[in-house]
Amino acid sequence: MGSRSSHAAVIPDVDSIRRETGFSQASLIRLHHRFRALDRNKKGYLSRIDLQQIGALAVNPLGDRIIESFLPNGSQQVDFPGFVRVLAHFRPVEDEDTDLDPKKPEPLNSRRNKLHYAFQLYDLDRDGKISRHEMLQVLRLMVGVQVTEEQLENIADRTVQEADEDGDGAVSFLEFTKSLEKMDVEQKMSIRILK
Amino acid sequence: MLRAALSLLALPLAGAAEEPTQKPESPGEPLPGLELFRWQWHEVEAPYLVALWILVASLAKIVFHLSRKVTSLVPESCLLILLGLVLGGIVLAVAKKAEYQLEPGTFFLFLLPPIVLDSGYFMPSRLFFDNLGAILTYAVVGTLWNAFTTGAALWGLQQAGLVAPRVQAGLLDFLLFGSLISAVDPVAVLAVFEEVHVNETLFIIVFGESLLNDAVTVVLYKVCNSFVEMGSANVQATDYLKGVASLFVVSLGGAAVGLVFAFLLALTTRFTKRVRIIEPLLVFLLAYAAYLTAEMASLSAILAVTMCGLGCKKYVEANISHKSRTTVKYTMKTLASCAETVIFMLLGISAVDSSKWAWDSGLVLGTLIFILFFRALGVVLQTWVLNQFRLIPLDKIDQVVMSYGGLRGAVAFALVILLDRTKVPAKDYFVATTIVVVFFTVIVQGLTIKPLVKWLKVKRSEHHKPTLNQELHEHTFDHILAAVEDVVGHHGYHYWRDRWEQFDKKYLSQLLMRRSAYRIRDQIWDVYYRLNIRDAISFVDQGGHVLSSTGLTLPSMPSRNSVAETSVTNLLRESGSGACLDLQVIDTVRSGRDREDAVMHHLLCGGLYKPRRRYKASCSRHFISDDAQERQDKEVFQQNMKRRLESFKSTKHNICFTKSKPRPRKTGRRKKDGVANAEATNGKPRDLGFQDTAAVILTVESEEEEEESDSSETEKEDDEGIIFVARATSEVLQEGKVSGSLEVCPSPRIIPPSPTCAEKELPWKSGQGDLAVYVSSETTKIVPVDMQTGWNQSMSSLESLASPPCNQAPTLTCLPPHPRGAEEPQAPLYPPSDPRPSFAFPPSLAKAGRSHSESSADLPQQQELQPLMGHKNHTHLSPGTANSHWCIQFNRGSRL
């Protein structure tokens, strides 16, 4: 598999993928290469186990959720277009992305979509809201053992209340966006090599 | 010894022209008798002058800042340089000779380190490492580029005949000059950019460059200097190689020295639990030691201190106490600002000394033009390359600011003064040129950069408060990016940062942080903690009766057993929620909650007492006693404690209770933590705990209250004083045997001496008729069970009020705990009873001869209460005090 023989032609539907994700040809080739490297049995898709094999993901507190995000709607596998589609969220925002054609769908790497990717990592039950419970779960993953459960609950309460504007005790996507409006999401949710 | 050191410090400042210190008596004088008065100027001259200069500089600073208009237009550094010029002129006119120069020795050993330490320590590390690539490029490549191009161009200028032939300098001399004039100066950059407020990325790039280029400057300067001294004919190819190698040695060596000292510093502060007072000193000493060590080994000292500050901060901040943190911060800022002020002023003064410099217009103009031009060119070229790799490219405006922000300063001046005139014949010309360049960059560029930034509409830095959401999501983003890099299979920046953080968490933090500190060290937690502190402070500032303005519900019960500091804030919250109850009482359906409300309402009264102040004379060199500024905090503690005690009372009459709360878990640990925390929060010996104020007998005089409404408050339920013995019960029992008084309720069978009818009617009293007694197994404590329930009840009421499950919270408004308004709705609840209720807390202190050693036996309990009861600052908080005569009598041991 080390051969760099993979050309763009090898990738099925390369043009539509490019259009959808905005990746450059070179990036797509590299990603395809990576995809095939991860795909152990040459199945043509990645299973959950394939993704779990990535060593560092095991120590990532959000690793499982991120693997989950690659697998759409409970299915156990992801094909190359799906794989690239998820990664396209992390493509840096470039100048040509900003002059939006209103007819075109919003590019996957727009601020909104980047935020939405992060949001759905929190929102486990997909009800469009981060409940207090969901917030607590994330916090538990992120904060580690140093902080007691009681303190975690306090933090979770406060975090939710801080963002919660309509007083329903949960953070909707709109509220999530608002709480981060001062943050440079475009920068913080982009990886340079994914051009 | 001390004098010698001091005069050593002052001598370089005072300048070579200063006469050496003289003994006051010259041998020829006749021996005087006993002198009534003796003038010994020379004894104190050197330190006196140093102090005087710093004073003048500080006063000048004050004067500049009197006018907002001037300082908003003109950077302080310009003003200081101009002031220096004036002062230097005066000195020159009076003394006929130039004195008080900026001596390189003073500058490098005393004035520069505080500034660099300050900037390294407070460097936003995340931002710094995020932009490390760019910073290093500009610092290394940029400085090299500037040095060589400027030097070469000046040499070309000389070859072209534009520099007067009396400037005797070869290519090497010009390169040497180029190397010292090319480095962007951290002091000047900091002074100007701190006032300009460009966005963080731009700032960190320019500023980081100015710090890190020191290594390059030092190497270049040394290499060129030794080449010049050797003579260009003798320089061999290996020397060039050595020069390149020394670049690595000097920079990496400097950084390594800094990191070693950072490690030592972090490790040392881990063990300062009992000697908090020297914590700030350690920070300064070890950082300074790093600087001197690097200087001694002729490594880059600036780099060493920067790395030391950058590396140790995380661990040191976690280890040292809150007060030490504040002290470090302020001392560092004070020293740095002092040094900066003196540097600029001395720069101005030094420029007056015309004996040191010689003018050549060609050289001066050429240098000015070249440094500006090549700086700009270098920035543009490097940025072009960097932008190929940067996620967020630096745009043209950024480049303009970066080029224009390349200020030269005192480092260049000190270096040029250090040149050896015999080896570098053109030294005087170089000095003059350097002075002009420094003045031009600091004054002209410093003056114009602000309008330029405005005109170009450079993205400014926006300061916003941290929010938990941002902090949390930022972490999420980091993890997401690290994970995506894993998936993509590219081990980039995020991957390595993630790895580093894991390594840090696993090993470094474990090693370098106190265990108690390590447990609470989490960034999300930290933000939470700071938010709480902020709210708490605003709460106290507003007189203690306004909740956090956001209308957030409050974090519920504190987790005292883990962090004392958090309990501070949480306690504040509790009292805050207590203060808000009045409105809730009205219009709420009588329910289980109502009971709690009623209980809570009683608590309110605690806020109305006007306690008598008690001062404890304390002057210990080793422990800081609380000063007046802390009264606010103490106040809230006390109030809170009072409320708690009353909540007991309202639950049960005449109960004895131990101070140990019925929270059985982690008692063993609590003892340990409690000690540590008490020290951490109070910074004082733990012994002065409860005893000092424990004997509190609250005499509540509520005549006015009575007139106003016949319905009575809790206080009126009881005929006699209710006595809380805030002590371990075993002691209570002992005391009880001695005194035999009923009020102390010594016996296990606790019988309310005078059960009022109110008690029966009060809703929360029902079902508690029988006083169960349980004898705890560990000690002889005999604690009524319902006391536990009482405590739990009050706790849960606090808790539930602090974080109401649903829409109750927003309705909490922020009323002062006003007794009257609140009483009425509760009227039916409380039949009238004795108007003069009084609570007595006959405490342990009562027992004469209670020694510290004895008290330490029940430390856990004490720790629990100590922050609550505080000891001396009884100020009254609530405005409701005015119309009722509440008072508290402090009685040691006596009871009503």
PDB file of C-alpha atoms in Angstrom, chain A residues 30-31 34-35 38 46 51 54-57 59-63 66-67 70 83 86-87 90-93 114-115 117-119 121-122 130 135 138-139 141-148 150-164 171 175-176 179-195, chain B residues 126 130-131 201 387-392 459 462 464-490 494-495 498-499 502 505-506 518-522 524-525 528 531-532 534-535 548 550 552-559 561-563 566 570 573 663 665-666 799 803-804:
ATOM      1  CA  ARG A  30      -3.599  11.974   0.138  1.00  0.00           C
ATOM      2  CA  LEU A  31      -6.808  11.322   1.995  1.00  0.00           C
ATOM      3  CA  ARG A  34      -4.888   7.344   4.112  1.00  0.00           C
ATOM      4  CA  PHE A  35      -8.330   5.876   3.742  1.00  0.00           C
ATOM      5  CA  LEU A  38      -6.918   2.538   7.438  1.00  0.00           C
ATOM      6  CA  LEU A  46     -13.998   1.799   7.111  1.00  0.00           C
ATOM      7  CA  LEU A  51     -11.150   3.723  13.197  1.00  0.00           C
ATOM      8  CA  ILE A  54      -5.942   4.503  15.297  1.00  0.00           C
ATOM      9  CA  GLY A  55      -3.885   4.437  18.414  1.00  0.00           C
ATOM     10  CA  ALA A  56      -4.049   7.988  19.580  1.00  0.00           C
ATOM     11  CA  LEU A  57      -7.831   8.073  19.362  1.00  0.00           C
ATOM     12  CA  VAL A  59      -6.449   8.269  24.587  1.00  0.00           C
ATOM     13  CA  ASN A  60      -8.438  11.133  23.193  1.00  0.00           C
ATOM     14  CA  PRO A  61     -11.244  11.912  25.595  1.00  0.00           C
ATOM     15  CA  LEU A  62     -13.561  12.604  22.717  1.00  0.00           C
ATOM     16  CA  GLY A  63     -12.208   9.775  20.589  1.00  0.00           C
ATOM     17  CA  ILE A  66     -15.406  11.505  16.978  1.00  0.00           C
ATOM     18  CA  ILE A  67     -15.425   7.975  15.628  1.00  0.00           C
ATOM     19  CA  PHE A  70     -17.723   9.456  11.079  1.00  0.00           C
ATOM     20  CA  PHE A  83     -15.001   9.985   5.269  1.00  0.00           C
ATOM     21  CA  VAL A  86     -16.495  14.726   7.704  1.00  0.00           C
ATOM     22  CA  LEU A  87     -12.949  15.849   7.247  1.00  0.00           C
ATOM     23  CA  PHE A  90     -11.754  21.099   8.996  1.00  0.00           C
ATOM     24  CA  ARG A  91     -10.645  22.563   5.743  1.00  0.00           C
ATOM     25  CA  PRO A  92      -9.347  26.073   6.352  1.00  0.00           C
ATOM     26  CA  VAL A  93     -11.588  28.850   5.225  1.00  0.00           C
ATOM     27  CA  LYS A 114     -17.708  23.718  11.846  1.00  0.00           C
ATOM     28  CA  LEU A 115     -19.698  24.701  14.870  1.00  0.00           C
ATOM     29  CA  TYR A 117     -19.864  19.449  13.902  1.00  0.00           C
ATOM     30  CA  ALA A 118     -18.695  20.332  17.386  1.00  0.00           C
ATOM     31  CA  PHE A 119     -22.263  20.723  18.545  1.00  0.00           C
ATOM     32  CA  LEU A 121     -20.444  15.836  19.473  1.00  0.00           C
ATOM     33  CA  TYR A 122     -22.152  17.178  22.545  1.00  0.00           C
ATOM     34  CA  ILE A 130     -27.274  20.118  24.732  1.00  0.00           C
ATOM     35  CA  MET A 135     -22.940  18.799  29.157  1.00  0.00           C
ATOM     36  CA  VAL A 138     -18.694  15.948  28.121  1.00  0.00           C
ATOM     37  CA  LEU A 139     -17.263  17.656  31.137  1.00  0.00           C
ATOM     38  CA  LEU A 141     -14.710  13.270  29.757  1.00  0.00           C
ATOM     39  CA  MET A 142     -12.718  16.434  29.551  1.00  0.00           C
ATOM     40  CA  VAL A 143     -11.999  17.372  33.088  1.00  0.00           C
ATOM     41  CA  GLY A 144     -10.614  14.160  34.402  1.00  0.00           C
ATOM     42  CA  VAL A 145     -10.466  12.890  37.895  1.00  0.00           C
ATOM     43  CA  GLN A 146      -9.181  15.906  39.688  1.00  0.00           C
ATOM     44  CA  VAL A 147     -12.544  17.509  40.013  1.00  0.00           C
ATOM     45  CA  THR A 148     -15.217  15.875  42.057  1.00  0.00           C
ATOM     46  CA  GLU A 150     -20.207  17.603  42.736  1.00  0.00           C
ATOM     47  CA  GLN A 151     -17.998  20.267  41.315  1.00  0.00           C
ATOM     48  CA  LEU A 152     -18.553  18.913  37.855  1.00  0.00           C
ATOM     49  CA  GLU A 153     -22.246  19.271  38.303  1.00  0.00           C
ATOM     50  CA  ASN A 154     -21.775  22.820  39.393  1.00  0.00           C
ATOM     51  CA  ILE A 155     -19.711  23.542  36.367  1.00  0.00           C
ATOM     52  CA  ALA A 156     -22.197  21.866  34.105  1.00  0.00           C
ATOM     53  CA  ASP A 157     -25.019  23.870  35.621  1.00  0.00           C
ATOM     54  CA  ARG A 158     -23.217  27.053  35.206  1.00  0.00           C
ATOM     55  CA  THR A 159     -22.061  26.283  31.707  1.00  0.00           C
ATOM     56  CA  VAL A 160     -25.559  25.537  30.583  1.00  0.00           C
ATOM     57  CA  GLN A 161     -26.989  28.550  32.294  1.00  0.00           C
ATOM     58  CA  GLU A 162     -24.343  30.777  30.866  1.00  0.00           C
ATOM     59  CA  ALA A 163     -25.291  29.892  27.338  1.00  0.00           C
ATOM     60  CA  ASP A 164     -28.940  29.259  27.908  1.00  0.00           C
ATOM     61  CA  VAL A 171     -28.227  24.838  24.995  1.00  0.00           C
ATOM     62  CA  GLU A 175     -27.239  29.495  21.795  1.00  0.00           C
ATOM     63  CA  PHE A 176     -24.155  27.422  21.238  1.00  0.00           C
ATOM     64  CA  SER A 179     -21.719  31.641  23.182  1.00  0.00           C
ATOM     65  CA  LEU A 180     -18.842  31.264  20.786  1.00  0.00           C
ATOM     66  CA  GLU A 181     -19.400  34.294  18.671  1.00  0.00           C
ATOM     67  CA  LYS A 182     -16.263  35.954  19.889  1.00  0.00           C
ATOM     68  CA  MET A 183     -14.109  32.992  19.174  1.00  0.00           C
ATOM     69  CA  ASP A 184     -12.151  32.604  16.024  1.00  0.00           C
ATOM     70  CA  VAL A 185     -13.785  29.330  15.115  1.00  0.00           C
ATOM     71  CA  GLU A 186     -12.554  29.432  11.543  1.00  0.00           C
ATOM     72  CA  GLN A 187      -9.046  29.312  12.854  1.00  0.00           C
ATOM     73  CA  LYS A 188      -9.556  26.994  15.745  1.00  0.00           C
ATOM     74  CA  MET A 189     -11.416  24.376  13.804  1.00  0.00           C
ATOM     75  CA  SER A 190      -9.154  24.163  10.801  1.00  0.00           C
ATOM     76  CA  ILE A 191      -6.192  22.062   9.931  1.00  0.00           C
ATOM     77  CA  ARG A 192      -3.761  23.507   7.519  1.00  0.00           C
ATOM     78  CA  ILE A 193      -2.911  20.380   5.628  1.00  0.00           C
ATOM     79  CA  LEU A 194      -6.511  19.827   4.652  1.00  0.00           C
ATOM     80  CA  LYS A 195      -6.525  22.350   1.889  1.00  0.00           C
TER      81      LYS A 195
ATOM     82  CA  ARG B 126      -0.675  29.124  24.291  1.00  0.00           C
ATOM     83  CA  ASP B 130       0.797  28.612  18.491  1.00  0.00           C
ATOM     84  CA  ASN B 131       2.916  31.169  16.707  1.00  0.00           C
ATOM     85  CA  THR B 201      -1.270  37.402  17.145  1.00  0.00           C
ATOM     86  CA  ASN B 387       2.174  32.384   4.758  1.00  0.00           C
ATOM     87  CA  GLN B 388       2.673  29.258   2.713  1.00  0.00           C
ATOM     88  CA  PHE B 389       2.506  27.379   5.975  1.00  0.00           C
ATOM     89  CA  ARG B 390       0.245  29.465   8.091  1.00  0.00           C
ATOM     90  CA  LEU B 391      -3.374  28.678   8.631  1.00  0.00           C
ATOM     91  CA  ILE B 392      -4.245  32.305   8.981  1.00  0.00           C
ATOM     92  CA  LYS B 459      -7.508  44.383  14.045  1.00  0.00           C
ATOM     93  CA  GLU B 462     -10.680  42.671  22.070  1.00  0.00           C
ATOM     94  CA  HIS B 464     -13.616  39.844  26.773  1.00  0.00           C
ATOM     95  CA  LYS B 465     -14.321  37.966  29.872  1.00  0.00           C
ATOM     96  CA  PRO B 466     -13.713  34.299  29.841  1.00  0.00           C
ATOM     97  CA  THR B 467     -16.788  32.189  29.836  1.00  0.00           C
ATOM     98  CA  LEU B 468     -17.087  28.596  30.749  1.00  0.00           C
ATOM     99  CA  ASN B 469     -18.541  27.819  27.383  1.00  0.00           C
ATOM    100  CA  GLN B 470     -15.610  29.244  25.549  1.00  0.00           C
ATOM    101  CA  GLU B 471     -13.145  27.446  27.696  1.00  0.00           C
ATOM    102  CA  LEU B 472     -14.931  24.157  27.417  1.00  0.00           C
ATOM    103  CA  HIS B 473     -15.485  24.392  23.695  1.00  0.00           C
ATOM    104  CA  GLU B 474     -11.961  25.476  23.095  1.00  0.00           C
ATOM    105  CA  HIS B 475     -10.797  22.317  24.762  1.00  0.00           C
ATOM    106  CA  THR B 476     -13.247  20.344  22.725  1.00  0.00           C
ATOM    107  CA  PHE B 477     -11.896  21.897  19.574  1.00  0.00           C
ATOM    108  CA  ASP B 478      -8.373  21.024  20.567  1.00  0.00           C
ATOM    109  CA  HIS B 479      -9.325  17.443  21.124  1.00  0.00           C
ATOM    110  CA  ILE B 480     -11.285  17.311  17.920  1.00  0.00           C
ATOM    111  CA  LEU B 481      -8.396  18.673  15.932  1.00  0.00           C
ATOM    112  CA  ALA B 482      -5.966  16.283  17.534  1.00  0.00           C
ATOM    113  CA  ALA B 483      -8.296  13.433  16.717  1.00  0.00           C
ATOM    114  CA  VAL B 484      -8.767  14.572  13.140  1.00  0.00           C
ATOM    115  CA  GLU B 485      -5.048  14.803  12.708  1.00  0.00           C
ATOM    116  CA  ASP B 486      -4.852  11.248  13.880  1.00  0.00           C
ATOM    117  CA  VAL B 487      -7.493  10.187  11.445  1.00  0.00           C
ATOM    118  CA  VAL B 488      -5.820  11.993   8.600  1.00  0.00           C
ATOM    119  CA  GLY B 489      -2.566  10.471   9.675  1.00  0.00           C
ATOM    120  CA  HIS B 490      -0.693  13.703   9.793  1.00  0.00           C
ATOM    121  CA  HIS B 494      -2.195  19.635  17.399  1.00  0.00           C
ATOM    122  CA  TYR B 495      -0.996  16.077  17.670  1.00  0.00           C
ATOM    123  CA  ASP B 498      -1.906  16.813  22.661  1.00  0.00           C
ATOM    124  CA  ARG B 499       0.966  14.462  23.347  1.00  0.00           C
ATOM    125  CA  GLN B 502      -0.707  14.107  28.167  1.00  0.00           C
ATOM    126  CA  LYS B 505      -0.514  15.556  32.992  1.00  0.00           C
ATOM    127  CA  LYS B 506       0.972  12.174  33.600  1.00  0.00           C
ATOM    128  CA  TYR B 518      -2.782  19.107  41.172  1.00  0.00           C
ATOM    129  CA  ARG B 519      -6.186  17.837  41.967  1.00  0.00           C
ATOM    130  CA  ILE B 520      -7.839  21.108  41.345  1.00  0.00           C
ATOM    131  CA  ARG B 521      -5.726  22.130  38.455  1.00  0.00           C
ATOM    132  CA  ASP B 522      -7.876  22.060  35.459  1.00  0.00           C
ATOM    133  CA  ILE B 524     -12.156  24.474  32.905  1.00  0.00           C
ATOM    134  CA  TRP B 525     -12.285  24.307  36.637  1.00  0.00           C
ATOM    135  CA  TYR B 528     -15.235  28.287  36.805  1.00  0.00           C
ATOM    136  CA  LEU B 531     -15.937  33.331  37.487  1.00  0.00           C
ATOM    137  CA  ASN B 532     -17.077  32.487  40.943  1.00  0.00           C
ATOM    138  CA  ARG B 534     -15.538  37.537  40.252  1.00  0.00           C
ATOM    139  CA  ASP B 535     -19.166  37.119  41.116  1.00  0.00           C
ATOM    140  CA  SER B 548     -24.731  37.936  40.266  1.00  0.00           C
ATOM    141  CA  THR B 550     -26.701  37.594  35.177  1.00  0.00           C
ATOM    142  CA  LEU B 552     -27.626  32.752  37.043  1.00  0.00           C
ATOM    143  CA  THR B 553     -28.542  30.270  39.588  1.00  0.00           C
ATOM    144  CA  LEU B 554     -25.850  29.610  41.979  1.00  0.00           C
ATOM    145  CA  PRO B 555     -23.696  26.639  42.251  1.00  0.00           C
ATOM    146  CA  SER B 556     -25.030  24.663  45.058  1.00  0.00           C
ATOM    147  CA  MET B 557     -23.222  23.258  47.948  1.00  0.00           C
ATOM    148  CA  PRO B 558     -19.602  23.829  48.199  1.00  0.00           C
ATOM    149  CA  SER B 559     -17.333  20.924  48.242  1.00  0.00           C
ATOM    150  CA  ASN B 561     -13.383  18.826  51.406  1.00  0.00           C
ATOM    151  CA  SER B 562     -11.590  19.417  48.204  1.00  0.00           C
ATOM    152  CA  VAL B 563     -10.917  23.065  47.822  1.00  0.00           C
ATOM    153  CA  THR B 566     -14.069  27.102  46.214  1.00  0.00           C
ATOM    154  CA  ASN B 570     -19.709  28.909  47.353  1.00  0.00           C
ATOM    155  CA  ARG B 573     -23.260  32.092  47.027  1.00  0.00           C
ATOM    156  CA  ARG B 663     -20.915  14.707  56.423  1.00  0.00           C
ATOM    157  CA  ARG B 665     -17.179  11.118  54.125  1.00  0.00           C
ATOM    158  CA  LYS B 666     -13.573  11.906  53.831  1.00  0.00           C
ATOM    159  CA  GLU B 799     -28.665  23.844  48.148  1.00  0.00           C
ATOM    160  CA  SER B 803     -29.733  25.920  42.395  1.00  0.00           C
ATOM    161  CA  PRO B 804     -33.409  25.638  42.059  1.00  0.00           C
TER     162      PRO B 804
END
